[in-house]
PDB file of C-alpha atoms in Angstrom:
ATOM      1  CA  UNK U   1      97.840 249.928  18.587  1.00  0.00           C
ATOM      2  CA  UNK U   2      94.397 250.799  17.214  1.00  0.00           C
ATOM      3  CA  UNK U   3      95.854 253.090  14.574  1.00  0.00           C
ATOM      4  CA  UNK U   4      98.284 250.417  13.404  1.00  0.00           C
ATOM      5  CA  UNK U   5      95.551 247.783  13.335  1.00  0.00           C
ATOM      6  CA  UNK U   6      93.271 250.075  11.319  1.00  0.00           C
ATOM      7  CA  UNK U   7      95.996 251.192   8.934  1.00  0.00           C
ATOM      8  CA  UNK U   8      97.340 247.742   8.144  1.00  0.00           C
ATOM      9  CA  UNK U   9      93.889 246.150   8.237  1.00  0.00           C
ATOM     10  CA  UNK U  10      92.716 248.605   5.592  1.00  0.00           C
ATOM     11  CA  UNK U  11      95.847 248.032   3.490  1.00  0.00           C
ATOM     12  CA  UNK U  12      95.419 244.252   3.683  1.00  0.00           C
ATOM     13  CA  UNK U  13      91.693 244.585   2.997  1.00  0.00           C
ATOM     14  CA  UNK U  14      92.214 246.751  -0.066  1.00  0.00           C
ATOM     15  CA  UNK U  15      94.844 244.382  -1.446  1.00  0.00           C
ATOM     16  CA  UNK U  16      92.760 241.252  -0.913  1.00  0.00           C
ATOM     17  CA  UNK U  17      89.698 242.990  -2.370  1.00  0.00           C
ATOM     18  CA  UNK U  18      91.555 244.203  -5.443  1.00  0.00           C
ATOM     19  CA  UNK U  19      93.139 240.811  -6.042  1.00  0.00           C
ATOM     20  CA  UNK U  20      89.777 239.074  -5.569  1.00  0.00           C
ATOM     21  CA  UNK U  21      88.113 241.265  -8.177  1.00  0.00           C
ATOM     22  CA  UNK U  22      91.005 240.789 -10.601  1.00  0.00           C
ATOM     23  CA  UNK U  23      90.921 237.047 -10.019  1.00  0.00           C
ATOM     24  CA  UNK U  24      87.182 236.738 -10.482  1.00  0.00           C
ATOM     25  CA  UNK U  25      86.940 238.974 -13.545  1.00  0.00           C
ATOM     26  CA  UNK U  26      90.183 238.520 -15.459  1.00  0.00           C
ATOM     27  CA  UNK U  27      91.692 235.256 -14.297  1.00  0.00           C
ATOM     28  CA  UNK U  28      88.612 233.072 -13.865  1.00  0.00           C
ATOM     29  CA  UNK U  29      88.464 229.906 -15.910  1.00  0.00           C
ATOM     30  CA  UNK U  30      86.079 229.355 -18.804  1.00  0.00           C
ATOM     31  CA  UNK U  31      83.381 228.199 -16.386  1.00  0.00           C
ATOM     32  CA  UNK U  32      83.711 231.419 -14.344  1.00  0.00           C
ATOM     33  CA  UNK U  33      85.312 229.710 -11.366  1.00  0.00           C
ATOM     34  CA  UNK U  34      88.819 230.823 -10.412  1.00  0.00           C
ATOM     35  CA  UNK U  35      91.562 228.783  -8.829  1.00  0.00           C
ATOM     36  CA  UNK U  36      91.160 228.208  -5.108  1.00  0.00           C
ATOM     37  CA  UNK U  37      94.930 227.978  -4.775  1.00  0.00           C
ATOM     38  CA  UNK U  38      95.389 231.382  -6.378  1.00  0.00           C
ATOM     39  CA  UNK U  39      92.679 232.779  -4.091  1.00  0.00           C
ATOM     40  CA  UNK U  40      94.403 231.587  -0.936  1.00  0.00           C
ATOM     41  CA  UNK U  41      97.781 232.777  -2.196  1.00  0.00           C
ATOM     42  CA  UNK U  42      96.352 236.264  -2.688  1.00  0.00           C
ATOM     43  CA  UNK U  43      94.970 236.099   0.845  1.00  0.00           C
ATOM     44  CA  UNK U  44      98.414 235.188   2.165  1.00  0.00           C
ATOM     45  CA  UNK U  45      99.967 238.021   0.207  1.00  0.00           C
ATOM     46  CA  UNK U  46      97.519 240.552   1.627  1.00  0.00           C
ATOM     47  CA  UNK U  47      97.679 239.097   5.134  1.00  0.00           C
ATOM     48  CA  UNK U  48     101.465 239.394   5.150  1.00  0.00           C
ATOM     49  CA  UNK U  49     100.691 242.900   6.398  1.00  0.00           C
ATOM     50  CA  UNK U  50      99.815 241.263   9.725  1.00  0.00           C
ATOM     51  CA  UNK U  51     103.519 240.581  10.196  1.00  0.00           C
ATOM     52  CA  UNK U  52     104.347 244.176   9.250  1.00  0.00           C
ATOM     53  CA  UNK U  53     101.705 245.534  11.639  1.00  0.00           C
ATOM     54  CA  UNK U  54     102.961 243.479  14.582  1.00  0.00           C
ATOM     55  CA  UNK U  55     106.570 244.461  13.897  1.00  0.00           C
ATOM     56  CA  UNK U  56     105.640 248.125  13.571  1.00  0.00           C
ATOM     57  CA  UNK U  57     103.644 248.012  16.819  1.00  0.00           C
ATOM     58  CA  UNK U  58     106.561 246.273  18.551  1.00  0.00           C
ATOM     59  CA  UNK U  59     109.164 248.714  17.252  1.00  0.00           C
ATOM     60  CA  UNK U  60     107.280 252.028  17.322  1.00  0.00           C
ATOM     61  CA  UNK U  61     104.888 251.721  20.265  1.00  0.00           C
ATOM     62  CA  UNK U  62     106.600 249.186  22.520  1.00  0.00           C
ATOM     63  CA  UNK U  63     110.288 249.998  22.234  1.00  0.00           C
ATOM     64  CA  UNK U  64     111.264 246.875  20.313  1.00  0.00           C
ATOM     65  CA  UNK U  65     109.741 244.242  22.637  1.00  0.00           C
ATOM     66  CA  UNK U  66     106.329 242.572  22.417  1.00  0.00           C
ATOM     67  CA  UNK U  67     104.799 239.603  24.185  1.00  0.00           C
ATOM     68  CA  UNK U  68     102.937 236.870  22.344  1.00  0.00           C
ATOM     69  CA  UNK U  69      99.370 237.782  23.356  1.00  0.00           C
ATOM     70  CA  UNK U  70      99.531 241.485  22.467  1.00  0.00           C
ATOM     71  CA  UNK U  71     101.200 240.529  19.174  1.00  0.00           C
ATOM     72  CA  UNK U  72      98.439 238.001  18.486  1.00  0.00           C
ATOM     73  CA  UNK U  73      95.756 240.575  19.325  1.00  0.00           C
ATOM     74  CA  UNK U  74      97.317 243.020  16.867  1.00  0.00           C
ATOM     75  CA  UNK U  75      97.411 240.382  14.155  1.00  0.00           C
ATOM     76  CA  UNK U  76      93.846 239.263  14.766  1.00  0.00           C
ATOM     77  CA  UNK U  77      92.667 242.872  14.607  1.00  0.00           C
ATOM     78  CA  UNK U  78      94.255 243.266  11.184  1.00  0.00           C
ATOM     79  CA  UNK U  79      92.745 239.930  10.105  1.00  0.00           C
ATOM     80  CA  UNK U  80      89.245 240.987  11.183  1.00  0.00           C
ATOM     81  CA  UNK U  81      89.422 244.255   9.251  1.00  0.00           C
ATOM     82  CA  UNK U  82      90.834 242.542   6.156  1.00  0.00           C
ATOM     83  CA  UNK U  83      88.103 239.912   6.492  1.00  0.00           C
ATOM     84  CA  UNK U  84      85.410 242.597   6.600  1.00  0.00           C
ATOM     85  CA  UNK U  85      86.795 244.155   3.423  1.00  0.00           C
ATOM     86  CA  UNK U  86      86.826 240.704   1.821  1.00  0.00           C
ATOM     87  CA  UNK U  87      83.191 240.046   2.764  1.00  0.00           C
ATOM     88  CA  UNK U  88      82.000 243.460   1.592  1.00  0.00           C
ATOM     89  CA  UNK U  89      83.849 243.115  -1.714  1.00  0.00           C
ATOM     90  CA  UNK U  90      82.421 239.641  -2.273  1.00  0.00           C
ATOM     91  CA  UNK U  91      78.898 240.859  -1.495  1.00  0.00           C
ATOM     92  CA  UNK U  92      79.244 243.715  -3.988  1.00  0.00           C
ATOM     93  CA  UNK U  93      80.671 241.412  -6.667  1.00  0.00           C
ATOM     94  CA  UNK U  94      78.125 238.684  -5.987  1.00  0.00           C
ATOM     95  CA  UNK U  95      75.181 241.075  -6.199  1.00  0.00           C
ATOM     96  CA  UNK U  96      76.518 242.955  -9.239  1.00  0.00           C
ATOM     97  CA  UNK U  97      76.804 239.687 -11.158  1.00  0.00           C
ATOM     98  CA  UNK U  98      73.373 238.520 -10.056  1.00  0.00           C
ATOM     99  CA  UNK U  99      74.822 235.476  -8.320  1.00  0.00           C
ATOM    100  CA  UNK U 100      76.166 234.080 -11.608  1.00  0.00           C
ATOM    101  CA  UNK U 101      78.991 232.546  -9.594  1.00  0.00           C
ATOM    102  CA  UNK U 102      76.591 230.003  -8.093  1.00  0.00           C
ATOM    103  CA  UNK U 103      75.566 228.563 -11.464  1.00  0.00           C
ATOM    104  CA  UNK U 104      79.158 228.445 -12.699  1.00  0.00           C
ATOM    105  CA  UNK U 105      80.274 226.793  -9.462  1.00  0.00           C
ATOM    106  CA  UNK U 106      77.524 224.160  -9.578  1.00  0.00           C
ATOM    107  CA  UNK U 107      78.297 223.369 -13.218  1.00  0.00           C
ATOM    108  CA  UNK U 108      82.040 223.073 -12.517  1.00  0.00           C
ATOM    109  CA  UNK U 109      81.470 220.810  -9.506  1.00  0.00           C
ATOM    110  CA  UNK U 110      79.049 218.527 -11.354  1.00  0.00           C
ATOM    111  CA  UNK U 111      81.406 218.301 -14.338  1.00  0.00           C
ATOM    112  CA  UNK U 112      84.241 217.403 -11.989  1.00  0.00           C
ATOM    113  CA  UNK U 113      82.203 214.626 -10.388  1.00  0.00           C
ATOM    114  CA  UNK U 114      81.132 213.384 -13.814  1.00  0.00           C
ATOM    115  CA  UNK U 115      84.812 213.144 -14.814  1.00  0.00           C
ATOM    116  CA  UNK U 116      85.482 211.115 -11.664  1.00  0.00           C
ATOM    117  CA  UNK U 117      83.035 208.544 -13.022  1.00  0.00           C
ATOM    118  CA  UNK U 118      79.985 208.928 -10.789  1.00  0.00           C
ATOM    119  CA  UNK U 119      76.921 207.019 -11.942  1.00  0.00           C
ATOM    120  CA  UNK U 120      73.824 208.901 -13.093  1.00  0.00           C
ATOM    121  CA  UNK U 121      72.087 208.237  -9.758  1.00  0.00           C
ATOM    122  CA  UNK U 122      75.076 209.360  -7.713  1.00  0.00           C
ATOM    123  CA  UNK U 123      75.428 212.443  -9.893  1.00  0.00           C
ATOM    124  CA  UNK U 124      71.743 213.324  -9.436  1.00  0.00           C
ATOM    125  CA  UNK U 125      72.034 212.938  -5.652  1.00  0.00           C
ATOM    126  CA  UNK U 126      75.192 215.064  -5.636  1.00  0.00           C
ATOM    127  CA  UNK U 127      73.518 217.765  -7.720  1.00  0.00           C
ATOM    128  CA  UNK U 128      70.486 217.815  -5.402  1.00  0.00           C
ATOM    129  CA  UNK U 129      72.739 218.182  -2.370  1.00  0.00           C
ATOM    130  CA  UNK U 130      74.740 220.919  -4.063  1.00  0.00           C
ATOM    131  CA  UNK U 131      71.635 222.853  -5.087  1.00  0.00           C
ATOM    132  CA  UNK U 132      70.295 222.679  -1.513  1.00  0.00           C
ATOM    133  CA  UNK U 133      73.552 224.139  -0.226  1.00  0.00           C
ATOM    134  CA  UNK U 134      73.463 226.844  -2.868  1.00  0.00           C
ATOM    135  CA  UNK U 135      69.890 227.725  -1.884  1.00  0.00           C
ATOM    136  CA  UNK U 136      71.243 228.551   1.574  1.00  0.00           C
ATOM    137  CA  UNK U 137      74.174 230.431   0.028  1.00  0.00           C
ATOM    138  CA  UNK U 138      71.717 232.684  -1.811  1.00  0.00           C
ATOM    139  CA  UNK U 139      70.788 234.245   1.567  1.00  0.00           C
ATOM    140  CA  UNK U 140      73.116 237.010   2.732  1.00  0.00           C
ATOM    141  CA  UNK U 141      72.832 235.981   6.398  1.00  0.00           C
ATOM    142  CA  UNK U 142      74.327 232.599   5.487  1.00  0.00           C
ATOM    143  CA  UNK U 143      76.730 233.788   2.781  1.00  0.00           C
ATOM    144  CA  UNK U 144      78.458 236.536   4.782  1.00  0.00           C
ATOM    145  CA  UNK U 145      79.715 234.348   7.664  1.00  0.00           C
ATOM    146  CA  UNK U 146      80.730 231.639   5.191  1.00  0.00           C
ATOM    147  CA  UNK U 147      82.693 234.207   3.196  1.00  0.00           C
ATOM    148  CA  UNK U 148      84.340 235.510   6.374  1.00  0.00           C
ATOM    149  CA  UNK U 149      85.425 231.978   7.281  1.00  0.00           C
ATOM    150  CA  UNK U 150      87.263 231.731   3.963  1.00  0.00           C
ATOM    151  CA  UNK U 151      89.797 234.383   4.944  1.00  0.00           C
ATOM    152  CA  UNK U 152      89.779 234.633   8.743  1.00  0.00           C
ATOM    153  CA  UNK U 153      91.402 231.235   9.483  1.00  0.00           C
ATOM    154  CA  UNK U 154      94.255 232.236   7.172  1.00  0.00           C
ATOM    155  CA  UNK U 155      94.562 235.458   9.166  1.00  0.00           C
ATOM    156  CA  UNK U 156      94.602 233.517  12.435  1.00  0.00           C
ATOM    157  CA  UNK U 157      97.385 231.286  11.139  1.00  0.00           C
ATOM    158  CA  UNK U 158      99.455 234.248   9.915  1.00  0.00           C
ATOM    159  CA  UNK U 159      98.844 236.028  13.248  1.00  0.00           C
ATOM    160  CA  UNK U 160      99.962 233.006  15.273  1.00  0.00           C
ATOM    161  CA  UNK U 161     103.152 232.546  13.266  1.00  0.00           C
ATOM    162  CA  UNK U 162     103.934 236.269  13.231  1.00  0.00           C
ATOM    163  CA  UNK U 163     103.322 236.639  16.972  1.00  0.00           C
ATOM    164  CA  UNK U 164     105.516 233.630  17.706  1.00  0.00           C
ATOM    165  CA  UNK U 165     108.352 234.968  15.560  1.00  0.00           C
ATOM    166  CA  UNK U 166     108.197 238.636  16.548  1.00  0.00           C
ATOM    167  CA  UNK U 167     107.993 238.083  20.317  1.00  0.00           C
ATOM    168  CA  UNK U 168     111.734 237.500  20.034  1.00  0.00           C
ATOM    169  CA  UNK U 169     113.279 241.001  19.988  1.00  0.00           C
ATOM    170  CA  UNK U 170     116.351 239.642  18.159  1.00  0.00           C
ATOM    171  CA  UNK U 171     114.279 238.819  15.063  1.00  0.00           C
ATOM    172  CA  UNK U 172     114.429 241.862  12.789  1.00  0.00           C
ATOM    173  CA  UNK U 173     115.487 244.086  15.693  1.00  0.00           C
ATOM    174  CA  UNK U 174     114.422 247.675  16.036  1.00  0.00           C
ATOM    175  CA  UNK U 175     116.791 250.100  14.353  1.00  0.00           C
ATOM    176  CA  UNK U 176     117.949 253.110  16.263  1.00  0.00           C
TER     177      UNK U 176
END
């Protein structure tokens, strides 16, 4: 199981890392902030390898039958490794750009609130709150767990669904 978890975790991690870099460098909007929807779709695409890993473990190592908990453990292992790749890639990107993302993000959020019609006082309070949060985000010890929580819940969800589906040996049965 460990080899499958490592293999598919690395594959998922490389895919999510590559797609993150492409999204942040080539597909980002004029303010430097990319689409959150596109980001989560790339995570789902990469984390689809959780399903493949569980199926492979079921078919190769377990003779075509797997219970829910071992399937979930396999999926969560892949999700953790992919999440670590995601965090490391974000840290490299964030530090290489000098944290330029934070300024672009703050500007985009304030502009969005301004378009919603916030008053000058409300906008100032919102900006102060946002800048306080970003001051925390500037610290790696805060940023890394936050970054991990962007991808890991998606991995948990994919693992739960995949484990529930693949515990049935009649779903995509093992070929002889």
